[in-house]
Short mmCIF file of C-alpha atoms in Angstrom, two decimals:
data_model
loop_
_atom_site.label_atom_id
_atom_site.label_comp_id
_atom_site.label_asym_id
_atom_site.label_seq_id
_atom_site.Cartn_x
_atom_site.Cartn_y
_atom_site.Cartn_z
CA MET A 1 -5.03 -19.10 -22.67
CA ALA A 2 -6.64 -21.97 -20.61
CA GLU A 3 -10.38 -21.86 -20.83
CA ASN A 4 -12.33 -21.78 -17.51
CA LYS A 5 -16.14 -21.38 -17.47
CA GLN A 6 -16.23 -20.15 -13.96
CA ASN A 7 -17.68 -16.59 -13.42
CA VAL A 8 -15.73 -14.34 -11.25
CA LEU A 9 -17.24 -11.06 -9.84
CA ILE A 10 -14.70 -8.54 -8.55
CA ILE A 11 -15.74 -5.64 -6.41
CA GLY A 12 -13.43 -2.77 -6.90
CA ALA A 13 -11.22 -1.97 -9.83
CA GLY A 14 -8.25 -0.34 -7.96
CA LEU A 15 -4.82 -1.77 -8.10
CA CYS A 16 -5.64 -5.07 -6.56
CA GLY A 17 -8.90 -5.52 -8.50
CA SER A 18 -7.45 -4.57 -11.88
CA LEU A 19 -4.43 -6.74 -11.44
CA LEU A 20 -6.43 -9.72 -10.26
CA ALA A 21 -8.88 -9.24 -13.30
CA LEU A 22 -5.85 -9.30 -15.61
CA ARG A 23 -4.45 -12.41 -14.21
CA LEU A 24 -7.70 -14.26 -14.10
CA GLY A 25 -8.50 -13.16 -17.58
CA GLN A 26 -5.19 -14.58 -18.69
CA ARG A 27 -6.14 -17.92 -17.09
CA GLY A 28 -9.48 -18.04 -18.89
CA TYR A 29 -12.04 -17.11 -16.18
CA ASN A 30 -15.05 -15.00 -17.16
CA VAL A 31 -14.44 -11.87 -15.09
CA ASN A 32 -16.81 -9.00 -14.33
CA VAL A 33 -15.31 -6.02 -12.39
CA TYR A 34 -17.66 -3.45 -10.73
CA GLU A 35 -16.13 -0.01 -9.57
CA MET A 36 -17.96 2.72 -7.77
CA ARG A 37 -15.87 5.57 -9.30
CA PRO A 38 -15.79 6.66 -12.77
CA ASP A 39 -13.22 5.38 -15.16
CA LEU A 40 -9.96 7.06 -14.10
CA ARG A 41 -8.63 6.97 -17.70
CA LYS A 42 -11.34 9.29 -18.68
CA VAL A 43 -12.10 11.43 -15.72
CA ASP A 44 -9.72 12.99 -13.21
CA ILE A 45 -10.74 11.44 -9.94
CA SER A 46 -7.48 11.90 -7.94
CA ALA A 47 -9.23 14.40 -5.45
CA GLY A 48 -5.87 15.33 -4.21
CA ARG A 49 -4.97 11.81 -3.05
CA SER A 50 -2.10 11.01 -5.38
CA ILE A 51 0.93 9.97 -3.41
CA ASN A 52 3.13 8.01 -5.60
CA LEU A 53 3.75 4.33 -4.80
CA ALA A 54 7.18 3.03 -3.76
CA PHE A 55 7.29 0.13 -6.15
CA SER A 56 9.79 -2.53 -4.93
CA ASP A 57 10.92 -5.84 -6.10
CA ARG A 58 7.98 -7.60 -4.67
CA GLY A 59 5.57 -5.44 -6.75
CA ASN A 60 7.66 -5.95 -9.89
CA LYS A 61 7.28 -9.82 -9.42
CA ALA A 62 3.56 -9.38 -9.93
CA MET A 63 4.11 -7.34 -12.94
CA LYS A 64 6.35 -9.96 -14.36
CA LEU A 65 3.74 -12.61 -13.66
CA VAL A 66 1.18 -10.86 -15.85
CA GLY A 67 3.77 -9.90 -18.49
CA ILE A 68 3.78 -6.09 -18.31
CA GLU A 69 6.96 -5.42 -16.37
CA ASP A 70 8.47 -3.41 -19.24
CA LYS A 71 5.43 -1.18 -19.67
CA VAL A 72 5.44 -0.60 -15.93
CA LYS A 73 9.12 0.10 -15.77
CA ALA A 74 8.65 2.95 -18.41
CA LEU A 75 6.38 4.64 -15.87
CA CYS A 76 8.75 4.42 -12.92
CA ILE A 77 11.31 6.90 -11.50
CA PRO A 78 14.14 5.21 -9.59
CA MET A 79 14.62 6.53 -6.10
CA ASN A 80 18.16 6.01 -4.61
CA GLY A 81 17.01 7.11 -1.15
CA ARG A 82 15.37 9.83 1.02
CA MET A 83 16.05 13.44 0.70
CA LEU A 84 15.68 15.11 4.19
CA HIS A 85 15.00 18.90 4.27
CA ASP A 86 15.72 20.61 7.51
CA LYS A 87 14.28 23.79 8.90
CA GLU A 88 17.21 25.88 7.48
CA GLY A 89 16.64 24.63 3.95
CA ASN A 90 19.53 22.21 3.93
CA THR A 91 19.17 18.68 2.36
CA ILE A 92 20.67 15.39 3.21
CA LEU A 93 20.47 12.36 0.98
CA SER A 94 20.09 9.06 2.98
CA ASN A 95 20.59 6.20 0.56
CA TYR A 96 18.39 3.11 0.88
CA SER A 97 21.34 0.95 0.33
CA GLY A 98 25.16 1.16 0.17
CA ARG A 99 25.14 -0.47 -3.36
CA GLU A 100 24.58 1.98 -6.12
CA HIS A 101 22.64 -0.48 -8.23
CA GLU A 102 19.90 -0.93 -5.54
CA TYR A 103 16.92 1.46 -5.50
CA ILE A 104 13.18 1.62 -5.13
CA ASN A 105 10.99 2.86 -7.94
CA SER A 106 8.39 5.55 -7.59
CA ILE A 107 5.36 5.26 -9.86
CA SER A 108 2.03 7.15 -10.07
CA ARG A 109 -0.88 5.10 -8.60
CA GLY A 110 -3.21 6.47 -11.21
CA GLU A 111 -0.96 5.69 -14.19
CA LEU A 112 -0.35 2.13 -12.86
CA ASN A 113 -4.06 1.60 -12.25
CA GLY A 114 -4.90 2.80 -15.65
CA LEU A 115 -2.42 0.58 -17.33
CA LEU A 116 -3.69 -2.47 -15.47
CA LEU A 117 -7.34 -1.70 -16.50
CA THR A 118 -6.26 -1.37 -20.12
CA GLU A 119 -4.29 -4.65 -20.13
CA ALA A 120 -7.20 -6.47 -18.44
CA GLU A 121 -9.71 -5.17 -20.89
CA LYS A 122 -7.52 -6.62 -23.74
CA HIS A 123 -9.00 -9.92 -22.80
CA GLU A 124 -12.60 -10.50 -24.21
CA ASN A 125 -13.53 -12.50 -21.08
CA VAL A 126 -12.90 -9.48 -18.84
CA THR A 127 -15.40 -6.70 -18.62
CA MET A 128 -15.23 -3.46 -16.50
CA TYR A 129 -18.40 -1.59 -15.14
CA PHE A 130 -17.84 1.84 -13.63
CA ASN A 131 -20.15 4.07 -11.48
CA LYS A 132 -21.60 1.03 -9.95
CA LYS A 133 -21.53 0.89 -6.02
CA CYS A 134 -21.79 -2.45 -4.24
CA LYS A 135 -24.48 -2.15 -1.46
CA SER A 136 -24.33 -5.72 -0.06
CA VAL A 137 -23.25 -9.27 -0.70
CA ASP A 138 -25.38 -12.41 -0.09
CA PHE A 139 -22.79 -15.16 0.63
CA GLU A 140 -25.29 -18.10 0.56
CA LYS A 141 -26.56 -17.09 -2.90
CA THR A 142 -23.11 -15.71 -4.09
CA THR A 143 -24.91 -12.52 -5.30
CA ALA A 144 -24.07 -8.89 -4.93
CA THR A 145 -26.43 -5.91 -5.02
CA PHE A 146 -25.27 -2.76 -6.82
CA LYS A 147 -26.40 0.79 -7.37
CA ASP A 148 -25.92 2.46 -10.63
CA PHE A 149 -24.93 6.12 -10.02
CA GLU A 150 -26.06 7.06 -13.45
CA THR A 151 -29.59 5.56 -13.53
CA LYS A 152 -30.01 5.63 -9.69
CA ASN A 153 -31.35 1.91 -10.12
CA GLU A 154 -30.24 -1.11 -8.00
CA PHE A 155 -29.59 -4.49 -9.52
CA VAL A 156 -28.31 -7.83 -8.53
CA GLU A 157 -25.43 -9.80 -10.05
CA ASP A 158 -24.54 -13.44 -9.35
CA ALA A 159 -21.31 -15.40 -9.83
CA ASP A 160 -19.54 -18.50 -9.05
CA ILE A 161 -16.98 -16.65 -7.07
CA ILE A 162 -17.11 -13.13 -5.50
CA ILE A 163 -13.89 -11.34 -4.65
CA ALA A 164 -13.76 -8.06 -2.76
CA THR A 165 -10.98 -5.54 -3.43
CA ASP A 166 -12.85 -2.52 -2.37
CA GLY A 167 -10.54 -1.20 0.22
CA ALA A 168 -11.07 0.04 3.88
CA GLY A 169 -14.88 0.59 3.49
CA SER A 170 -15.47 -2.85 1.95
CA ALA A 171 -19.14 -3.60 1.36
CA MET A 172 -18.35 -7.26 1.34
CA ARG A 173 -16.71 -7.12 4.70
CA ARG A 174 -19.64 -5.09 5.97
CA SER A 175 -22.13 -7.66 4.81
CA TYR A 176 -20.03 -10.50 6.37
CA TYR A 177 -20.05 -8.71 9.68
CA LEU A 178 -23.71 -7.53 9.67
CA GLY A 179 -25.11 -10.81 8.37
CA LYS A 180 -23.91 -12.73 11.55
CA LYS A 181 -24.23 -16.05 9.76
CA PHE A 182 -20.56 -16.90 9.81
CA LEU A 183 -17.67 -16.75 12.32
CA PHE A 184 -16.09 -13.47 11.54
CA SER A 185 -14.29 -10.60 13.29
CA PHE A 186 -12.16 -7.77 12.29
CA SER A 187 -10.57 -4.68 13.86
CA GLN A 188 -10.40 -1.19 12.42
CA GLU A 189 -8.10 1.68 13.59
CA PHE A 190 -7.99 5.22 12.34
CA LEU A 191 -4.73 7.24 12.08
CA THR A 192 -4.41 10.49 14.06
CA HIS A 193 -2.56 12.05 11.08
CA GLY A 194 -4.12 14.35 8.57
CA TYR A 195 -3.26 14.73 4.87
CA LYS A 196 -2.45 17.75 2.73
CA GLU A 197 -1.13 17.77 -0.81
CA LEU A 198 1.25 20.48 -2.01
CA SER A 199 2.16 20.62 -5.63
CA ILE A 200 5.81 21.71 -6.54
CA LEU A 201 5.44 22.84 -10.24
CA PRO A 202 8.16 22.36 -12.72
CA THR A 203 10.65 24.99 -13.91
CA ALA A 204 9.92 27.07 -16.88
CA ASN A 205 11.72 24.59 -19.16
CA GLY A 206 9.96 21.63 -17.61
CA ASP A 207 12.70 20.31 -15.33
CA TYR A 208 12.26 19.17 -11.72
CA LYS A 209 12.82 21.87 -8.97
CA THR A 210 13.93 19.13 -6.57
CA TYR A 211 16.17 16.21 -7.02
CA LYS A 212 14.36 13.71 -9.08
CA ASN A 213 15.59 10.43 -7.82
CA ALA A 214 14.71 10.60 -4.07
CA LEU A 215 11.75 10.48 -1.74
CA HIS A 216 11.56 13.99 -0.34
CA ILE A 217 10.77 14.28 3.37
CA TRP A 218 10.42 17.42 5.57
CA PRO A 219 10.61 15.89 8.99
CA ARG A 220 8.91 18.11 11.74
CA GLY A 221 8.26 16.11 14.93
CA ASP A 222 5.37 13.82 14.01
CA PHE A 223 4.98 15.28 10.59
CA MET A 224 6.72 14.38 7.35
#
């Protein structure tokens, strides 16, 4: 591992933040990651938002880069295509490719995130902090203000580099925009669709009730 004394602060420990922490840790950076949610490896925080990821070759290249492709592959389910369900209960399998050996992998977002967190924490120069919400970022001082959900206290952390991987409601982007000290613009659009999760329980002997190796879709007009 190459040693690098730069301190990197990552806001957000989702898929991007945990993968970035792992890679920077491998390269010798001192990395502190702050996440507003609890540690998903210890607490169920899915809150019904657990759509599996379609994991393609592009994603697998990132896993190869950090050396965990075999561990990720063990969590994947190959999907050969889309299984369409019509109103009469008939099913049609539409393959992604005409080649039998080509497929897309399905993987649990939570399981992949947990694996990346665990792999990142194996490096002594990577530290994870949970239940810490970023409130704002000072770009000139390279500091970030956080609120600890457990103690209710606010505190400030500084770093040589601050990277935000905190998603659609990014505190860093909000600070950039509201600060008006730099040329910055962004656009945000909201989808008109809603979301509802329905669970299909396994059979009595633990098997799948639907075809395992496909993405299942119930197309109904604008709905899936």
